[in-house]
Amino acid sequence: MSRIKVGVLVGSLRKDSFCLKLSKALKEVAPESLELENVEIGELALYNQDLDEPGYLPEAWTVFREKMKSCDAVLFVSPEYNRSVPAVLKNALDVGSRPPSKSVWGGKPGAVLTASPGAIGGFGANHHLRQTLSCLNVPTMQAPEAYLGNIATVFDENGNLTSERTRGFLQKFMESYVIWVDKNKLT
């Protein structure tokens, strides 16, 4: 049985990002049927339609688009900046959605996990991202919702997840996600 290839987009560029640490923890608890791979978004030039032409197309856009096309599903792990998604993640959504007839997103089952050192766990970013994903035709898992607050307290100094409660939640989230992907994946 082949594994389901999931592109993981981490919405933070910081080298010690909590979301990057979360993406590692998600790989540890993911069911065997899922193959999670982080997809680089930090090198993407800001979307500009003038560049989306032969001879001008940034190589990073082509690499990103091809990588996402090869994925069966997508998982977004993001912090919250000013009650919204970070610009780097929104830019990746824009780059992947163009040109409209060649969007890499259409129909790929997705899920959103947001995290914050604050108590509400990126609630605003989570819902803002979901709104954008509906426009891009990404069927997004509705439950369990994932807003991880106080995220700074669940990792040790080496970036390892130490909270068994959080590990249990992530495992439940990923078990639900594999069912969601199986029901909604493109054939």
C-alpha positions as a Markdown table, in Angstrom:
| # | Residue | x | y | z |
|---|---|---|---|---|
| 1 | Met | 0.0 | 0.0 | 0.0 |
| 2 | Ser | 1.4 | 3.4 | -1.0 |
| 3 | Arg | 1.7 | 6.1 | 1.6 |
| 4 | Ile | -0.2 | 9.4 | 1.3 |
| 5 | Lys | 2.2 | 12.2 | 0.6 |
| 6 | Val | 1.4 | 15.3 | 2.7 |
| 7 | Gly | 3.1 | 18.6 | 2.0 |
| 8 | Val | 3.6 | 20.5 | 5.3 |
| 9 | Leu | 3.7 | 24.3 | 5.1 |
| 10 | Val | 5.2 | 25.9 | 8.2 |
| 11 | Gly | 4.2 | 29.6 | 8.4 |
| 12 | Ser | 7.3 | 30.7 | 10.3 |
| 13 | Leu | 10.8 | 31.4 | 9.0 |
| 14 | Arg | 12.4 | 31.5 | 12.4 |
| 15 | Lys | 15.1 | 28.8 | 12.8 |
| 16 | Asp | 13.8 | 27.9 | 16.3 |
| 17 | Ser | 10.1 | 28.3 | 15.4 |
| 18 | Phe | 7.6 | 26.6 | 17.6 |
| 19 | Cys | 5.7 | 25.7 | 14.4 |
| 20 | Leu | 8.8 | 24.0 | 13.0 |
| 21 | Lys | 9.1 | 22.0 | 16.2 |
| 22 | Leu | 5.4 | 21.1 | 15.9 |
| 23 | Ser | 5.9 | 19.9 | 12.4 |
| 24 | Lys | 8.6 | 17.5 | 13.7 |
| 25 | Ala | 6.3 | 16.3 | 16.5 |
| 26 | Leu | 3.5 | 15.7 | 13.9 |
| 27 | Lys | 5.8 | 13.5 | 11.9 |
| 28 | Glu | 6.5 | 11.5 | 15.1 |
| 29 | Val | 2.8 | 10.8 | 15.8 |
| 30 | Ala | 1.5 | 10.5 | 12.3 |
| 31 | Pro | -0.1 | 7.2 | 11.2 |
| 32 | Glu | 2.2 | 5.1 | 9.1 |
| 33 | Ser | 0.0 | 5.6 | 6.0 |
| 34 | Leu | 1.1 | 9.3 | 5.9 |
| 35 | Glu | 4.4 | 10.6 | 4.6 |
| 36 | Leu | 4.8 | 14.2 | 5.9 |
| 37 | Glu | 7.4 | 16.4 | 4.2 |
| 38 | Asn | 8.0 | 20.1 | 5.0 |
| 39 | Val | 7.8 | 22.2 | 1.8 |
| 40 | Glu | 10.1 | 25.2 | 1.7 |
| 41 | Ile | 8.3 | 28.6 | 1.4 |
| 42 | Gly | 10.9 | 31.0 | 2.6 |
| 43 | Glu | 12.7 | 31.4 | -0.7 |
| 44 | Leu | 9.5 | 32.4 | -2.7 |
| 45 | Ala | 9.7 | 35.8 | -4.2 |
| 46 | Leu | 6.6 | 37.9 | -3.5 |
| 47 | Tyr | 3.9 | 37.0 | -6.0 |
| 48 | Asn | 3.8 | 39.4 | -9.0 |
| 49 | Gln | 1.9 | 38.4 | -12.1 |
| 50 | Asp | 4.5 | 40.1 | -14.3 |
| 51 | Leu | 7.0 | 37.4 | -13.2 |
| 52 | Asp | 4.6 | 34.6 | -14.1 |
| 53 | Glu | 5.8 | 34.5 | -17.7 |
| 54 | Pro | 8.4 | 32.4 | -19.5 |
| 55 | Gly | 11.8 | 33.9 | -19.1 |
| 56 | Tyr | 10.8 | 35.7 | -15.8 |
| 57 | Leu | 9.5 | 32.9 | -13.7 |
| 58 | Pro | 11.5 | 32.6 | -10.5 |
| 59 | Glu | 13.0 | 29.1 | -10.1 |
| 60 | Ala | 11.7 | 28.9 | -6.5 |
| 61 | Trp | 8.1 | 29.2 | -7.7 |
| 62 | Thr | 8.6 | 26.3 | -10.2 |
| 63 | Val | 10.2 | 24.1 | -7.5 |
| 64 | Phe | 7.4 | 24.9 | -5.0 |
| 65 | Arg | 4.6 | 24.4 | -7.5 |
| 66 | Glu | 6.0 | 21.0 | -8.7 |
| 67 | Lys | 6.5 | 19.9 | -5.1 |
| 68 | Met | 3.0 | 20.8 | -4.1 |
| 69 | Lys | 1.6 | 19.1 | -7.3 |
| 70 | Ser | 3.3 | 15.9 | -6.2 |
| 71 | Cys | 1.5 | 16.0 | -2.8 |
| 72 | Asp | -1.8 | 14.2 | -2.2 |
| 73 | Ala | -2.8 | 16.5 | 0.7 |
| 74 | Val | -1.6 | 19.5 | 2.6 |
| 75 | Leu | -1.1 | 20.4 | 6.3 |
| 76 | Phe | -0.6 | 24.0 | 7.5 |
| 77 | Val | 1.2 | 24.7 | 10.7 |
| 78 | Ser | 1.3 | 28.4 | 11.5 |
| 79 | Pro | 1.8 | 31.0 | 14.1 |
| 80 | Glu | -0.5 | 34.1 | 14.3 |
| 81 | Tyr | 0.7 | 37.5 | 13.3 |
| 82 | Asn | -1.7 | 40.4 | 14.1 |
| 83 | Arg | -4.7 | 38.0 | 14.1 |
| 84 | Ser | -3.8 | 36.7 | 10.7 |
| 85 | Val | -1.4 | 34.4 | 8.9 |
| 86 | Pro | 2.2 | 35.4 | 8.3 |
| 87 | Ala | 2.9 | 37.0 | 5.0 |
| 88 | Val | 5.3 | 34.2 | 4.0 |
| 89 | Leu | 2.4 | 31.7 | 4.2 |
| 90 | Lys | -0.1 | 33.9 | 2.4 |
| 91 | Asn | 2.5 | 34.4 | -0.4 |
| 92 | Ala | 2.9 | 30.7 | -0.7 |
| 93 | Leu | -0.9 | 30.3 | -1.2 |
| 94 | Asp | -0.8 | 33.0 | -3.8 |
| 95 | Val | 2.2 | 31.6 | -5.7 |
| 96 | Gly | 0.6 | 28.1 | -5.7 |
| 97 | Ser | -2.8 | 29.4 | -6.9 |
| 98 | Arg | -1.5 | 31.0 | -10.1 |
| 99 | Pro | -2.2 | 30.9 | -12.9 |
| 100 | Pro | -5.7 | 30.0 | -11.8 |
| 101 | Ser | -6.0 | 27.2 | -14.4 |
| 102 | Lys | -2.9 | 25.6 | -12.9 |
| 103 | Ser | -3.5 | 26.0 | -9.1 |
| 104 | Val | -1.7 | 23.4 | -7.1 |
| 105 | Trp | -4.3 | 23.5 | -4.3 |
| 106 | Gly | -7.6 | 22.5 | -6.0 |
| 107 | Gly | -9.2 | 19.6 | -4.2 |
| 108 | Lys | -6.2 | 18.6 | -2.0 |
| 109 | Pro | -7.5 | 17.8 | 1.4 |
| 110 | Gly | -6.1 | 20.0 | 4.1 |
| 111 | Ala | -5.9 | 20.7 | 7.8 |
| 112 | Val | -4.8 | 23.7 | 9.8 |
| 113 | Leu | -2.9 | 23.8 | 13.1 |
| 114 | Thr | -2.0 | 27.1 | 14.7 |
| 115 | Ala | 0.1 | 27.8 | 17.7 |
| 116 | Ser | 1.0 | 30.8 | 19.9 |
| 117 | Pro | 2.9 | 31.5 | 23.1 |
| 118 | Gly | -0.4 | 33.3 | 24.1 |
| 119 | Ala | -3.4 | 31.6 | 25.5 |
| 120 | Ile | -5.7 | 31.5 | 22.4 |
| 121 | Gly | -3.4 | 29.5 | 20.2 |
| 122 | Gly | -3.6 | 31.4 | 17.0 |
| 123 | Phe | -7.4 | 31.4 | 16.7 |
| 124 | Gly | -7.6 | 34.4 | 14.4 |
| 125 | Ala | -4.9 | 33.0 | 12.0 |
| 126 | Asn | -6.6 | 29.6 | 12.0 |
| 127 | His | -9.9 | 31.1 | 10.9 |
| 128 | His | -8.4 | 33.6 | 8.5 |
| 129 | Leu | -6.5 | 30.7 | 6.8 |
| 130 | Arg | -9.5 | 28.5 | 6.6 |
| 131 | Gln | -11.4 | 31.4 | 4.8 |
| 132 | Thr | -8.6 | 31.6 | 2.2 |
| 133 | Leu | -8.5 | 27.8 | 1.8 |
| 134 | Ser | -12.2 | 27.7 | 0.9 |
| 135 | Cys | -11.6 | 30.1 | -1.9 |
| 136 | Leu | -8.7 | 27.8 | -3.2 |
| 137 | Asn | -10.9 | 24.7 | -3.1 |
| 138 | Val | -9.0 | 23.0 | -0.3 |
| 139 | Pro | -11.4 | 20.8 | 1.6 |
| 140 | Thr | -10.3 | 21.6 | 5.2 |
| 141 | Met | -10.8 | 19.2 | 8.1 |
| 142 | Gln | -13.3 | 20.8 | 10.5 |
| 143 | Ala | -12.6 | 18.8 | 13.7 |
| 144 | Pro | -10.8 | 18.6 | 15.8 |
| 145 | Glu | -9.8 | 22.2 | 15.6 |
| 146 | Ala | -6.2 | 22.8 | 16.5 |
| 147 | Tyr | -5.3 | 26.0 | 18.4 |
| 148 | Leu | -2.3 | 25.3 | 20.6 |
| 149 | Gly | -1.8 | 28.0 | 23.2 |
| 150 | Asn | 1.1 | 28.5 | 25.6 |
| 151 | Ile | 3.2 | 26.6 | 23.0 |
| 152 | Ala | 6.5 | 27.8 | 24.5 |
| 153 | Thr | 5.9 | 25.5 | 27.5 |
| 154 | Val | 5.6 | 22.2 | 25.7 |
| 155 | Phe | 9.2 | 21.8 | 24.3 |
| 156 | Asp | 12.5 | 21.2 | 25.9 |
| 157 | Glu | 15.7 | 23.2 | 25.1 |
| 158 | Asn | 16.4 | 20.8 | 22.2 |
| 159 | Gly | 13.0 | 21.3 | 20.6 |
| 160 | Asn | 11.6 | 17.9 | 21.7 |
| 161 | Leu | 7.9 | 17.7 | 22.7 |
| 162 | Thr | 7.7 | 17.1 | 26.4 |
| 163 | Ser | 4.0 | 17.6 | 27.1 |
| 164 | Glu | 2.2 | 14.2 | 27.0 |
| 165 | Arg | -1.1 | 16.1 | 26.9 |
| 166 | Thr | -0.1 | 17.9 | 23.7 |
| 167 | Arg | 1.4 | 14.7 | 22.2 |
| 168 | Gly | -2.0 | 13.0 | 22.8 |
| 169 | Phe | -3.9 | 15.8 | 21.2 |
| 170 | Leu | -1.5 | 15.8 | 18.1 |
| 171 | Gln | -1.9 | 12.1 | 17.8 |
| 172 | Lys | -5.7 | 12.4 | 17.9 |
| 173 | Phe | -5.5 | 15.3 | 15.3 |
| 174 | Met | -3.4 | 13.2 | 13.0 |
| 175 | Glu | -5.6 | 10.1 | 13.3 |
| 176 | Ser | -8.6 | 12.3 | 12.4 |
| 177 | Tyr | -6.6 | 13.9 | 9.5 |
| 178 | Val | -5.7 | 10.5 | 7.9 |
| 179 | Ile | -9.5 | 9.7 | 7.9 |
| 180 | Trp | -10.3 | 13.1 | 6.4 |
| 181 | Val | -7.6 | 12.7 | 3.7 |
| 182 | Asp | -8.8 | 9.2 | 2.8 |
| 183 | Lys | -12.4 | 10.4 | 2.4 |
| 184 | Asn | -11.5 | 13.6 | 0.4 |
| 185 | Lys | -8.4 | 12.7 | -1.6 |
| 186 | Leu | -8.4 | 13.2 | -5.3 |
| 187 | Thr | -8.6 | 9.9 | -7.3 |
